[in-house]
Coordinates of C-alpha atoms in Angstrom, one line a residue:
M1 CA -0.2 0.3 -0.1
N2 CA 1.0 3.5 -0.8
I3 CA 1.1 5.6 2.5
D4 CA 1.8 8.6 0.4
R5 CA -1.2 8.0 -2.1
W6 CA -3.1 8.0 1.1
A7 CA -1.7 10.4 2.6
L8 CA -2.3 13.4 0.1
I9 CA -5.8 11.6 -0.4
F10 CA -6.6 12.8 3.1
K11 CA -4.5 15.9 2.9
W12 CA -7.1 16.9 -0.3
C13 CA -10.4 15.8 1.4
L14 CA -9.1 18.1 5.0
I15 CA -8.8 21.2 2.8
V16 CA -12.3 20.4 1.2
A17 CA -13.6 20.1 4.2
L18 CA -12.7 23.0 6.0
L19 CA -13.7 25.4 2.7
R20 CA -17.1 23.7 3.2
L21 CA -17.5 24.7 6.7
T22 CA -15.9 28.3 5.9
F23 CA -18.5 28.0 2.8
P24 CA -22.1 29.1 4.7
M25 CA -19.4 31.9 7.0
M26 CA -18.7 33.4 3.8
T27 CA -21.9 33.1 2.3
E28 CA -23.3 35.0 5.0
D29 CA -21.1 37.8 5.1
L30 CA -20.6 38.5 1.4
L31 CA -24.6 37.7 0.0
D32 CA -26.5 39.0 3.2
R33 CA -28.3 35.2 3.5
Q34 CA -26.8 31.8 4.4
I35 CA -26.7 29.5 1.1
L36 CA -25.6 26.1 2.8
A37 CA -25.8 25.1 6.5
F38 CA -23.1 24.7 8.5
P39 CA -21.3 20.6 6.6
T40 CA -23.2 17.4 8.2
W41 CA -22.7 14.2 6.4
E42 CA -20.2 15.4 3.5
W43 CA -18.1 16.0 7.0
S44 CA -18.4 12.6 8.1
V45 CA -17.3 10.7 4.8
A46 CA -14.1 13.1 4.6
S47 CA -13.3 12.2 8.2
I48 CA -13.3 8.7 7.5
T49 CA -9.5 9.0 5.2
S50 CA -8.3 10.0 8.8
V51 CA -8.2 6.6 9.0
I52 CA -7.2 5.1 6.8
P53 CA -3.0 5.6 6.4
P54 CA -2.8 5.0 9.9
L55 CA -4.4 1.9 9.0
L56 CA -2.4 1.1 6.5
A57 CA 1.0 1.4 8.0
R58 CA 2.0 -2.0 8.8
N59 CA 5.6 -2.8 8.9
P60 CA 8.3 -0.3 10.5
T61 CA 9.0 0.7 6.9
Q62 CA 5.6 2.2 6.2
R63 CA 5.4 3.5 9.7
R64 CA 8.9 5.5 8.9
E65 CA 6.8 7.1 5.7
L66 CA 3.5 8.2 7.7
N67 CA 5.6 9.6 9.8
H68 CA 6.6 12.8 7.0
H69 CA 3.0 12.9 7.7
V70 CA 2.1 13.0 10.9
I71 CA 1.6 16.2 12.3
I72 CA -1.4 16.7 9.3
L73 CA -3.3 13.9 10.6
G74 CA -3.1 14.3 13.5
G75 CA -4.2 17.7 13.0
G76 CA -6.5 17.2 11.1
M77 CA -7.8 13.7 13.2
L78 CA -8.2 16.9 15.8
F79 CA -10.2 19.1 14.0
Y80 CA -12.6 16.4 12.5
L81 CA -13.2 14.8 16.6
T82 CA -13.5 18.6 17.8
Y83 CA -16.4 19.6 14.7
G84 CA -18.0 16.2 15.2
L85 CA -18.4 16.2 18.8
I86 CA -19.5 20.1 18.9
G87 CA -22.1 19.6 15.7
A88 CA -23.4 16.2 17.9
I89 CA -24.2 17.5 20.8
F90 CA -24.8 21.0 20.7
A91 CA -26.3 20.7 16.8
G92 CA -28.1 17.7 17.8
K93 CA -26.6 16.6 14.3
L94 CA -26.4 12.6 15.0
I95 CA -24.2 12.1 11.7
L96 CA -21.4 13.6 12.9
W97 CA -20.9 10.9 15.7
V98 CA -19.5 9.4 12.6
A99 CA -17.0 12.1 12.2
A100 CA -16.1 12.4 16.2
A101 CA -15.3 8.4 16.1
A102 CA -13.4 8.0 13.2
G103 CA -11.4 11.0 15.0
S104 CA -10.7 9.8 17.6
T105 CA -10.0 6.4 15.8
G106 CA -7.5 7.8 14.0
L107 CA -5.6 9.2 16.9
L108 CA -5.8 6.1 18.9
T109 CA -4.3 4.3 15.5
L110 CA -1.5 7.0 15.4
S111 CA -0.6 7.1 19.3
V112 CA -0.6 2.8 18.9
M113 CA 1.5 3.6 16.2
Y114 CA 3.4 6.1 17.4
L115 CA 4.3 3.3 20.9
K116 CA 5.3 0.4 18.4
E117 CA 8.0 2.7 16.6
R118 CA 9.4 3.5 20.3
S119 CA 9.3 0.0 20.9
V120 CA 11.0 -1.2 17.5
V121 CA 13.7 1.8 18.3
R122 CA 14.1 0.0 21.9

């Protein structure tokens, strides 16, 4: 499996998700009315891409490849988790629990990957 390709897909999905998040606020400022609602199901679909790269990194070579992308992956997962939890709890959008679960699962797999990498070094 090509970790760099999946990391690139994750980065593109994160950029699209962030643009989708800012679009409702931007149209409200420019046009004085909100054209689109805040993201719900599309946010959850984009958040699923955050789990794929850490789950595919099975051997030490692939984990070293993933270490080049770990900062943006962790930040994106944390952002998906935060927006998913806020939307699910305060806005009552049940579909955003998928985004919260994907973000927390991704952060958990990154931490397990980090622990495996440290055990290999010792």
